Amino acid sequence: MQIMFRDKKWELKGGIAARDAIKKVGLDPESVLVTINGKLVTDDTILKEDDEVKLVAVVSGGARTEF
Amino acid sequence: MRCRKCERAAVINMRQHKLALCGEHYSEWFLAQTERAIEKYQMFTRDEPVLVAVSGGKDSLSLWDALLRLGYRADGLYIGLGINEPAPYSDVSLEKTRAFVSSVTPALARGASVASREVAKQSPNNELEAASSPPPLPAMRQDFVPTLHVIDIEHVYGKTIPQIAREKTRGHGKPCAACGLTKRYVMNRIALDKGYAVLATGHNLDDEVAVLLQNTLRWQTGYLARQAPVLPASREGLTRKVKPFCRFYERETATYALVRGIDYIYDECPHAVGNLTNFYKTLLNQLEAQSPGAKLGFYLEFLRARSEGAFEQFNQVEALHECEVCGQPTSAPGRCAFCRMWDIQKVDRAVAR
């Protein structure tokens, strides 16, 4: 499954919650929203192998989204 | 996760409220909470004309959208700062703001779901499928056509914000101080000159708690005394300023913008990257992750302490003078900070002319 955020991309295995995937790629779950295949979802959603996940930054002003 | 109200898939889970909602019920909740804040803090009434400071970002456009859908007479003010390096930030933000205005005029509002979807598709940063199928719009006044006032700083004052910042010592090379001073002045001036009862800004709870933490760490008691959802027009020449989104988390205003299909500028001002306020936002988000509701509790308990008079002794109203050039209130005799920075000598160069 592919996770995209701005100009970055990561490949992860499916079967984990979006919130855990966000942490796994080094981002802060509080500062991004999750879309799967173009739909806004909550971060407890379990990601499937063929999902296309895009993260949307919520923190304006250029705040860091990484831990 | 399912919507608390209808069992459809939720688009947001607000841990601090223990509340998950679908797009339609989230929009309803968001508007109801906006109305509640306006009434609770006695910000303004439906009879008062409101001027919304819009930047093209998610917060200000969502605020304007929410006020219009709640039936308020809300116009917008966009200030062109001339920040177009290294990317055309100001040009794009004006474009987004104008697109928003087109989408909410009464003629278009009748087909607004379609319009919103089209805007969402065109957005380079929002590829949500038809904005997650935006829910039907709440009733919107058909007898009110919102006006967008555009003030281009370079056109009025002869220089862009980055240009004036390079020439002046204010801000020590960073344009944020010059920008803040200019925006505060122009917003106040336009609101007064055009007869608005109140100026509304899109500050959200993350903005408020970041400033609160910053002021608390440095025990800036004077600033703490003046931080509030409403800044009254304490004297002639100052307009009332309100923050109807002060209780919304930043992720909540972003979710509203996405659900409603509002096409906002995704990248914020290039000069804001790495600033101190954003550093505090990052820290507070880490706290929130470990302790849901920490940000909301911090802010609401501060407001409670403030309302009980904890900072009253520091809320001293300075004796203000009238700027000898523009007539705006200023803390020292002579020219105000704005007229000094822009080197304005004559009143005929004032913004409203």
Coordinates of N, CA and C in Angstrom, one line a residue, chain B residues 116-230:
Chain B
S116 N -19.1 23.1 -5.8 CA -18.1 22.7 -4.8 C -17.3 21.5 -5.4
R117 N -18.0 20.6 -6.0 CA -17.3 19.4 -6.5 C -16.3 19.8 -7.6
E118 N -16.7 20.8 -8.5 CA -15.8 21.2 -9.5 C -14.6 21.9 -9.0
V119 N -14.8 22.7 -7.9 CA -13.7 23.4 -7.3 C -12.7 22.3 -6.7
A120 N -13.3 21.3 -6.1 CA -12.5 20.3 -5.4 C -11.6 19.6 -6.4
K121 N -12.2 19.3 -7.6 CA -11.5 18.6 -8.6 C -10.3 19.4 -9.1
Q122 N -10.5 20.7 -9.2 CA -9.5 21.6 -9.8 C -8.3 21.8 -8.8
S123 N -8.5 21.5 -7.6 CA -7.5 21.8 -6.6 C -6.3 20.9 -6.7
P124 N -5.1 21.4 -6.8 CA -3.9 20.6 -6.9 C -3.7 19.8 -5.6
N125 N -4.2 20.3 -4.5 CA -3.9 19.6 -3.2 C -5.0 18.9 -2.6
N126 N -6.1 18.9 -3.3 CA -7.3 18.2 -2.7 C -7.9 17.3 -3.7
E127 N -7.6 16.1 -3.7 CA -8.1 15.2 -4.7 C -9.1 14.2 -4.1
L128 N -9.8 14.8 -3.1 CA -10.9 14.0 -2.5 C -12.0 13.7 -3.6
E129 N -12.5 12.5 -3.5 CA -13.5 12.1 -4.5 C -14.8 13.0 -4.2
A130 N -15.0 14.0 -5.1 CA -16.1 14.9 -5.0 C -16.3 15.4 -3.6
A131 N -15.1 15.8 -3.0 CA -15.1 16.4 -1.7 C -15.9 15.5 -0.7
S132 N -15.7 14.2 -0.8 CA -16.4 13.2 0.0 C -17.9 13.4 -0.1
S133 N -18.4 13.7 -1.4 CA -19.8 13.9 -1.6 C -20.4 15.0 -0.6
P134 N -20.1 16.3 -0.9 CA -20.5 17.3 0.1 C -22.0 17.2 0.4
P135 N -22.3 17.3 1.7 CA -23.7 17.2 2.1 C -24.5 18.4 1.6
P136 N -25.8 18.3 1.6 CA -26.6 19.5 1.2 C -26.3 20.7 2.0
L137 N -26.3 21.8 1.4 CA -25.9 23.0 2.1 C -27.1 23.5 3.0
P138 N -26.7 24.0 4.2 CA -27.7 24.6 5.1 C -28.2 25.9 4.4
A139 N -29.4 26.3 4.9 CA -30.0 27.5 4.3 C -29.0 28.7 4.2
M140 N -29.1 29.4 3.2 CA -28.2 30.5 3.0 C -29.0 31.7 2.6
R141 N -28.7 32.9 3.1 CA -29.5 34.1 2.7 C -29.5 34.3 1.2
Q142 N -30.6 34.5 0.6 CA -30.6 34.8 -0.8 C -30.7 36.3 -1.0
D143 N -30.9 37.0 0.0 CA -31.1 38.5 -0.1 C -29.7 39.2 0.2
F144 N -28.7 38.5 0.3 CA -27.4 39.1 0.7 C -26.3 38.6 -0.3
V145 N -25.7 39.5 -0.9 CA -24.5 39.2 -1.9 C -23.3 39.6 -1.2
P146 N -22.4 38.6 -0.8 CA -21.2 39.0 -0.1 C -20.2 39.8 -1.0
T147 N -19.6 40.8 -0.4 CA -18.6 41.6 -1.1 C -17.2 41.2 -0.7
L148 N -16.3 41.2 -1.6 CA -14.9 41.0 -1.3 C -14.1 42.3 -1.5
H149 N -13.6 42.8 -0.4 CA -12.7 44.0 -0.6 C -11.3 43.5 -0.7
V150 N -10.6 44.0 -1.7 CA -9.2 43.7 -1.9 C -8.3 44.9 -1.8
I151 N -7.4 44.8 -0.9 CA -6.4 45.9 -0.7 C -5.0 45.4 -1.1
D152 N -4.5 46.0 -2.2 CA -3.1 45.5 -2.6 C -2.1 46.5 -2.0
I153 N -1.3 46.0 -1.1 CA -0.4 46.8 -0.4 C 0.6 47.6 -1.3
E154 N 1.1 46.9 -2.3 CA 2.1 47.5 -3.2 C 1.4 48.7 -3.9
H155 N 0.2 48.4 -4.4 CA -0.6 49.4 -5.1 C -0.8 50.7 -4.2
V156 N -1.2 50.4 -3.0 CA -1.6 51.6 -2.1 C -0.3 52.3 -1.5
Y157 N 0.7 51.5 -1.1 CA 1.8 52.1 -0.4 C 3.1 52.0 -1.2
G158 N 3.1 51.4 -2.4 CA 4.3 51.5 -3.2 C 5.3 50.4 -3.1
K159 N 5.1 49.6 -2.1 CA 6.1 48.5 -1.9 C 5.3 47.2 -1.4
T160 N 6.0 46.1 -1.7 CA 5.4 44.8 -1.1 C 5.9 44.7 0.3
I161 N 5.3 43.7 1.0 CA 5.7 43.5 2.4 C 7.2 43.0 2.5
P162 N 7.7 42.1 1.6 CA 9.1 41.7 1.6 C 10.0 42.9 1.4
Q163 N 9.6 43.8 0.5 CA 10.4 45.0 0.2 C 10.5 45.9 1.4
I164 N 9.4 46.2 2.0 CA 9.4 47.2 3.2 C 10.2 46.5 4.3
A165 N 10.1 45.2 4.5 CA 10.8 44.5 5.6 C 12.3 44.6 5.4
R166 N 12.7 44.5 4.1 CA 14.2 44.6 3.9 C 14.7 46.0 4.2
E167 N 13.9 47.0 4.1 CA 14.4 48.3 4.3 C 14.3 48.8 5.8
K168 N 13.5 48.1 6.6 CA 13.3 48.5 7.9 C 13.9 47.6 8.9
T169 N 14.2 48.1 10.1 CA 14.8 47.2 11.2 C 13.7 46.3 11.9
R170 N 12.4 46.8 11.8 CA 11.3 46.0 12.4 C 11.3 44.6 12.0
G171 N 11.5 43.6 12.9 CA 11.5 42.2 12.5 C 12.8 41.6 12.2
H172 N 13.8 42.5 12.2 CA 15.2 42.1 12.0 C 15.4 41.2 10.8
G173 N 14.9 41.6 9.7 CA 15.1 40.9 8.4 C 14.0 40.0 8.1
K174 N 13.2 39.5 9.0 CA 12.0 38.7 8.7 C 10.8 39.6 8.5
P175 N 10.0 39.3 7.5 CA 8.9 40.2 7.2 C 7.7 40.1 8.1
C176 N 7.7 39.1 9.0 CA 6.5 38.8 9.8 C 6.0 40.0 10.6
A177 N 7.0 40.7 11.2 CA 6.6 41.9 12.1 C 6.0 43.0 11.2
A178 N 6.6 43.3 10.1 CA 6.1 44.3 9.2 C 4.7 43.9 8.7
C179 N 4.6 42.6 8.4 CA 3.3 42.1 7.8 C 2.2 42.2 8.9
G180 N 2.5 41.8 10.1 CA 1.5 41.8 11.2 C 1.1 43.2 11.4
L181 N 2.0 44.1 11.5 CA 1.6 45.6 11.8 C 0.7 46.1 10.7
T182 N 1.1 45.8 9.4 CA 0.4 46.3 8.3 C -1.0 45.7 8.2
K183 N -1.1 44.4 8.4 CA -2.4 43.7 8.4 C -3.3 44.3 9.5
R184 N -2.8 44.4 10.7 CA -3.7 44.9 11.8 C -4.2 46.3 11.5
Y185 N -3.3 47.1 11.0 CA -3.7 48.5 10.7 C -4.8 48.5 9.6
V186 N -4.5 47.8 8.5 CA -5.4 47.9 7.3 C -6.8 47.3 7.7
M187 N -6.7 46.1 8.4 CA -8.0 45.5 8.8 C -8.8 46.4 9.6
N188 N -8.2 47.1 10.6 CA -8.9 48.0 11.5 C -9.5 49.2 10.7
R189 N -8.6 49.7 9.9 CA -9.0 50.9 9.1 C -10.1 50.6 8.1
I190 N -10.0 49.5 7.4 CA -11.1 49.2 6.4 C -12.4 48.9 7.2
A191 N -12.3 48.2 8.3 CA -13.6 47.9 9.0 C -14.3 49.2 9.5
L192 N -13.5 50.1 10.0 CA -14.0 51.4 10.4 C -14.6 52.2 9.3
D193 N -13.7 52.4 8.2 CA -14.1 53.3 7.1 C -15.3 52.8 6.4
K194 N -15.5 51.5 6.3 CA -16.6 50.9 5.6 C -17.8 50.6 6.4
G195 N -17.7 51.0 7.7 CA -18.9 50.9 8.6 C -19.2 49.5 9.1
Y196 N -18.2 48.6 9.2 CA -18.5 47.3 9.8 C -18.5 47.3 11.3
A197 N -19.4 46.6 11.9 CA -19.5 46.6 13.4 C -18.4 45.8 14.0
V198 N -17.9 44.8 13.2 CA -16.9 43.9 13.9 C -16.0 43.3 12.8
L199 N -14.8 42.9 13.2 CA -13.8 42.3 12.3 C -13.6 40.9 12.8
A200 N -13.9 39.9 12.0 CA -13.8 38.5 12.4 C -12.5 37.8 11.8
T201 N -11.8 37.1 12.5 CA -10.6 36.4 12.0 C -10.7 34.9 12.2
G202 N -10.0 34.1 11.4 CA -10.2 32.7 11.5 C -9.3 32.0 12.5
H203 N -8.8 32.7 13.5 CA -7.9 32.0 14.5 C -8.6 30.8 15.1
N204 N -7.9 29.7 15.1 CA -8.5 28.4 15.7 C -7.8 28.2 17.0
L205 N -8.3 27.1 17.6 CA -7.8 26.8 19.0 C -6.3 26.5 19.0
D206 N -5.8 25.9 18.0 CA -4.3 25.6 17.9 C -3.5 27.0 17.9
D207 N -4.1 27.9 17.1 CA -3.4 29.3 17.1 C -3.4 29.9 18.5
E208 N -4.6 29.8 19.2 CA -4.8 30.4 20.5 C -3.9 29.8 21.6
V209 N -3.9 28.4 21.6 CA -3.1 27.8 22.6 C -1.6 27.9 22.4
A210 N -1.2 28.0 21.1 CA 0.2 28.2 20.8 C 0.7 29.6 21.4
V211 N -0.1 30.6 21.2 CA 0.2 31.9 21.7 C 0.1 31.9 23.2
L212 N -0.9 31.2 23.7 CA -1.1 31.1 25.2 C 0.1 30.5 25.9
L213 N 0.6 29.4 25.3 CA 1.8 28.7 25.8 C 3.0 29.6 25.7
Q214 N 3.2 30.3 24.6 CA 4.3 31.2 24.4 C 4.3 32.3 25.5
N215 N 3.1 32.9 25.7 CA 3.0 34.0 26.7 C 3.1 33.5 28.1
T216 N 2.7 32.3 28.3 CA 2.8 31.7 29.7 C 4.2 31.4 30.0
L217 N 4.9 30.8 29.1 CA 6.3 30.4 29.3 C 7.2 31.7 29.6
R218 N 6.8 32.8 29.1 CA 7.5 34.0 29.3 C 6.8 35.0 30.3
W219 N 5.7 34.5 30.9 CA 4.9 35.3 31.8 C 4.7 36.7 31.3
Q220 N 4.1 36.7 30.1 CA 3.8 38.0 29.5 C 2.4 38.3 30.0
T221 N 2.3 38.8 31.2 CA 1.0 39.0 31.8 C 0.1 40.0 31.1
G222 N 0.7 41.0 30.5 CA -0.1 42.0 29.8 C -0.8 41.3 28.6
Y223 N 0.0 40.5 27.9 CA -0.6 39.8 26.7 C -1.6 38.8 27.1
L224 N -1.4 38.1 28.3 CA -2.3 37.1 28.8 C -3.7 37.8 29.1
A225 N -3.6 39.0 29.7 CA -4.8 39.7 30.1 C -5.6 40.1 28.9
R226 N -5.0 40.3 27.7 CA -5.7 40.7 26.6 C -6.1 39.6 25.6
Q227 N -5.7 38.4 25.9 CA -6.0 37.3 25.0 C -7.4 36.8 25.2
A228 N -8.3 36.9 24.3 CA -9.7 36.6 24.5 C -10.4 36.4 23.1
P229 N -11.6 35.7 23.2 CA -12.3 35.5 21.9 C -12.8 36.8 21.3
V230 N -13.0 37.8 22.2 CA -13.5 39.1 21.8 C -12.6 40.2 22.3

